[in-house]
């Protein structure tokens, strides 16, 4: 049984990251039955929700002559420009209908500042602005987190790396994630998480 000091962190299981969504991740909705089942095993359950204003700087169509998936220099460094997705209040930003949300303790919204994108559940892409999640976990005496959701090589990856940097143990549930895989980003992310000390498991072993 999972201890009270361990949280399940479920990243961005929203319509736009599922098939037919604006930034669909292949098979993204296949993780939902797994994530729903896992929820009952954890004492602390947290969702993140990508939550962008319509004029968000990560949207390619807010830049002149910019293609989706191209890279732009922002004031904080390189930023991939995405198709418009997870716009505040729109259907695409809602959690997938099949995802259980009733028993979730906390929903962390991120990416709501127009000029900074936010992949990680802990820090925005300037790597300084905090979401508040680390403080919440510390107040609840959480020491380790199991991570599921979308996408493995972006928001899941950055969340795991930041969790480790902040001193939490972090475990990636490999069958409860799916990737965007932009130019080999999945292999790079998996290697970096391993090198930083992430652990890997599958849902049946939990
Ligand atoms: C994500 C790209 C842009 C994610 C969010 O959830 O991985 N990726 N916004
Ligand atoms: Zn986003």
PDB file of N, CA and C and ligand atoms in Angstrom, residues 11-14 17 23 25 48 50 52 58-59 79-80 82-83 85-86 110 117-119 149-157 178 180, ligand 1:
ATOM      1  N   UNK A  11      -0.932  14.706 -14.851  1.00  0.00           N
ATOM      2  CA  UNK A  11      -0.599  15.896 -15.625  1.00  0.00           C
ATOM      3  C   UNK A  11      -1.502  16.054 -16.859  1.00  0.00           C
ATOM      4  N   UNK A  12      -2.223  17.135 -16.943  1.00  0.00           N
ATOM      5  CA  UNK A  12      -2.840  17.650 -18.181  1.00  0.00           C
ATOM      6  C   UNK A  12      -3.668  16.627 -18.966  1.00  0.00           C
ATOM      7  N   UNK A  13      -4.543  15.894 -18.283  1.00  0.00           N
ATOM      8  CA  UNK A  13      -5.378  14.902 -18.982  1.00  0.00           C
ATOM      9  C   UNK A  13      -6.631  15.633 -19.477  1.00  0.00           C
ATOM     10  N   UNK A  14      -6.412  16.459 -20.475  1.00  0.00           N
ATOM     11  CA  UNK A  14      -7.417  17.409 -20.974  1.00  0.00           C
ATOM     12  C   UNK A  14      -7.768  17.073 -22.422  1.00  0.00           C
ATOM     13  N   UNK A  17      -5.308  17.371 -25.427  1.00  0.00           N
ATOM     14  CA  UNK A  17      -4.175  16.439 -25.530  1.00  0.00           C
ATOM     15  C   UNK A  17      -4.641  15.020 -25.849  1.00  0.00           C
ATOM     16  N   UNK A  23      -3.944  19.619 -29.739  1.00  0.00           N
ATOM     17  CA  UNK A  23      -2.538  19.198 -29.633  1.00  0.00           C
ATOM     18  C   UNK A  23      -2.556  17.736 -29.181  1.00  0.00           C
ATOM     19  N   UNK A  25      -2.187  13.976 -28.418  1.00  0.00           N
ATOM     20  CA  UNK A  25      -1.093  13.049 -28.166  1.00  0.00           C
ATOM     21  C   UNK A  25      -1.616  11.674 -28.572  1.00  0.00           C
ATOM     22  N   UNK A  48      -3.043  18.475 -12.723  1.00  0.00           N
ATOM     23  CA  UNK A  48      -2.677  19.770 -13.296  1.00  0.00           C
ATOM     24  C   UNK A  48      -3.561  20.035 -14.512  1.00  0.00           C
ATOM     25  N   UNK A  50      -3.459  22.577 -17.901  1.00  0.00           N
ATOM     26  CA  UNK A  50      -2.853  23.586 -18.769  1.00  0.00           C
ATOM     27  C   UNK A  50      -3.957  24.610 -19.062  1.00  0.00           C
ATOM     28  N   UNK A  52      -4.407  28.354 -20.640  1.00  0.00           N
ATOM     29  CA  UNK A  52      -3.812  29.515 -21.307  1.00  0.00           C
ATOM     30  C   UNK A  52      -4.845  30.580 -21.666  1.00  0.00           C
ATOM     31  N   UNK A  58       2.747  31.244 -26.192  1.00  0.00           N
ATOM     32  CA  UNK A  58       3.190  29.946 -26.719  1.00  0.00           C
ATOM     33  C   UNK A  58       2.385  29.522 -27.948  1.00  0.00           C
ATOM     34  N   UNK A  59       1.367  30.296 -28.337  1.00  0.00           N
ATOM     35  CA  UNK A  59       0.550  29.908 -29.494  1.00  0.00           C
ATOM     36  C   UNK A  59       1.185  30.459 -30.772  1.00  0.00           C
ATOM     37  N   UNK A  79      11.531  28.597 -26.844  1.00  0.00           N
ATOM     38  CA  UNK A  79      10.166  28.147 -26.566  1.00  0.00           C
ATOM     39  C   UNK A  79       9.568  27.557 -27.842  1.00  0.00           C
ATOM     40  N   UNK A  80       9.053  26.338 -27.763  1.00  0.00           N
ATOM     41  CA  UNK A  80       8.326  25.766 -28.901  1.00  0.00           C
ATOM     42  C   UNK A  80       7.003  26.519 -29.041  1.00  0.00           C
ATOM     43  N   UNK A  82       3.265  26.342 -30.139  1.00  0.00           N
ATOM     44  CA  UNK A  82       2.303  25.240 -30.239  1.00  0.00           C
ATOM     45  C   UNK A  82       1.054  25.686 -30.999  1.00  0.00           C
ATOM     46  N   UNK A  83       0.330  24.710 -31.535  1.00  0.00           N
ATOM     47  CA  UNK A  83      -1.023  25.053 -31.997  1.00  0.00           C
ATOM     48  C   UNK A  83      -1.815  25.567 -30.780  1.00  0.00           C
ATOM     49  N   UNK A  85      -4.132  25.781 -27.923  1.00  0.00           N
ATOM     50  CA  UNK A  85      -4.665  24.643 -27.150  1.00  0.00           C
ATOM     51  C   UNK A  85      -4.988  25.098 -25.725  1.00  0.00           C
ATOM     52  N   UNK A  86      -5.848  24.359 -25.069  1.00  0.00           N
ATOM     53  CA  UNK A  86      -6.172  24.578 -23.647  1.00  0.00           C
ATOM     54  C   UNK A  86      -6.426  26.039 -23.322  1.00  0.00           C
ATOM     55  N   UNK A 110      -1.762  26.014 -14.681  1.00  0.00           N
ATOM     56  CA  UNK A 110      -0.445  26.535 -15.078  1.00  0.00           C
ATOM     57  C   UNK A 110      -0.515  27.055 -16.504  1.00  0.00           C
ATOM     58  N   UNK A 117       5.299  30.372 -20.821  1.00  0.00           N
ATOM     59  CA  UNK A 117       4.657  29.065 -20.870  1.00  0.00           C
ATOM     60  C   UNK A 117       5.035  28.312 -19.596  1.00  0.00           C
ATOM     61  N   UNK A 118       4.305  27.255 -19.317  1.00  0.00           N
ATOM     62  CA  UNK A 118       4.601  26.464 -18.118  1.00  0.00           C
ATOM     63  C   UNK A 118       4.379  25.001 -18.419  1.00  0.00           C
ATOM     64  N   UNK A 119       5.457  24.246 -18.509  1.00  0.00           N
ATOM     65  CA  UNK A 119       5.324  22.798 -18.705  1.00  0.00           C
ATOM     66  C   UNK A 119       5.218  22.087 -17.361  1.00  0.00           C
ATOM     67  N   UNK A 149       0.271  10.929 -16.969  1.00  0.00           N
ATOM     68  CA  UNK A 149      -0.379  11.988 -17.747  1.00  0.00           C
ATOM     69  C   UNK A 149       0.265  12.283 -19.082  1.00  0.00           C
ATOM     70  N   UNK A 150       0.043  13.517 -19.549  1.00  0.00           N
ATOM     71  CA  UNK A 150       0.380  13.933 -20.906  1.00  0.00           C
ATOM     72  C   UNK A 150       1.149  15.257 -20.839  1.00  0.00           C
ATOM     73  N   UNK A 151       2.179  15.479 -21.571  1.00  0.00           N
ATOM     74  CA  UNK A 151       2.823  14.468 -22.389  1.00  0.00           C
ATOM     75  C   UNK A 151       4.144  14.065 -21.732  1.00  0.00           C
ATOM     76  N   UNK A 152       4.529  12.809 -21.896  1.00  0.00           N
ATOM     77  CA  UNK A 152       5.723  12.257 -21.230  1.00  0.00           C
ATOM     78  C   UNK A 152       6.952  13.128 -21.417  1.00  0.00           C
ATOM     79  N   UNK A 153       7.113  13.668 -22.644  1.00  0.00           N
ATOM     80  CA  UNK A 153       8.363  14.370 -22.993  1.00  0.00           C
ATOM     81  C   UNK A 153       8.266  15.885 -22.800  1.00  0.00           C
ATOM     82  N   UNK A 154       7.149  16.399 -22.320  1.00  0.00           N
ATOM     83  CA  UNK A 154       7.052  17.834 -22.018  1.00  0.00           C
ATOM     84  C   UNK A 154       6.604  18.027 -20.567  1.00  0.00           C
ATOM     85  N   UNK A 155       5.324  18.099 -20.333  1.00  0.00           N
ATOM     86  CA  UNK A 155       4.890  18.470 -18.982  1.00  0.00           C
ATOM     87  C   UNK A 155       5.213  17.402 -17.939  1.00  0.00           C
ATOM     88  N   UNK A 156       5.115  16.142 -18.299  1.00  0.00           N
ATOM     89  CA  UNK A 156       5.479  15.076 -17.354  1.00  0.00           C
ATOM     90  C   UNK A 156       6.981  15.140 -17.076  1.00  0.00           C
ATOM     91  N   UNK A 157       7.759  15.249 -18.125  1.00  0.00           N
ATOM     92  CA  UNK A 157       9.225  15.306 -18.008  1.00  0.00           C
ATOM     93  C   UNK A 157       9.674  16.466 -17.113  1.00  0.00           C
ATOM     94  N   UNK A 178       1.707   9.228 -22.140  1.00  0.00           N
ATOM     95  CA  UNK A 178       1.928   9.148 -23.589  1.00  0.00           C
ATOM     96  C   UNK A 178       2.693  10.399 -24.008  1.00  0.00           C
ATOM     97  N   UNK A 180       4.442  13.302 -26.961  1.00  0.00           N
ATOM     98  CA  UNK A 180       4.297  14.048 -28.213  1.00  0.00           C
ATOM     99  C   UNK A 180       5.389  13.580 -29.190  1.00  0.00           C
TER     100      UNK A 180
HETATM  101  C1  LIG B   1       2.047  20.466 -22.975  1.00  0.00           C
HETATM  102  C2  LIG B   1       2.876  21.490 -24.833  1.00  0.00           C
HETATM  103  C3  LIG B   1       2.210  22.651 -24.523  1.00  0.00           C
HETATM  104  C4  LIG B   1       1.963  19.220 -22.139  1.00  0.00           C
HETATM  105  C5  LIG B   1       1.364  21.619 -22.628  1.00  0.00           C
HETATM  106  O1  LIG B   1       0.997  19.072 -21.365  1.00  0.00           O
HETATM  107  O2  LIG B   1       2.882  18.375 -22.253  1.00  0.00           O
HETATM  108  N1  LIG B   1       2.810  20.417 -24.050  1.00  0.00           N
HETATM  109  N2  LIG B   1       1.455  22.715 -23.422  1.00  0.00           N
END
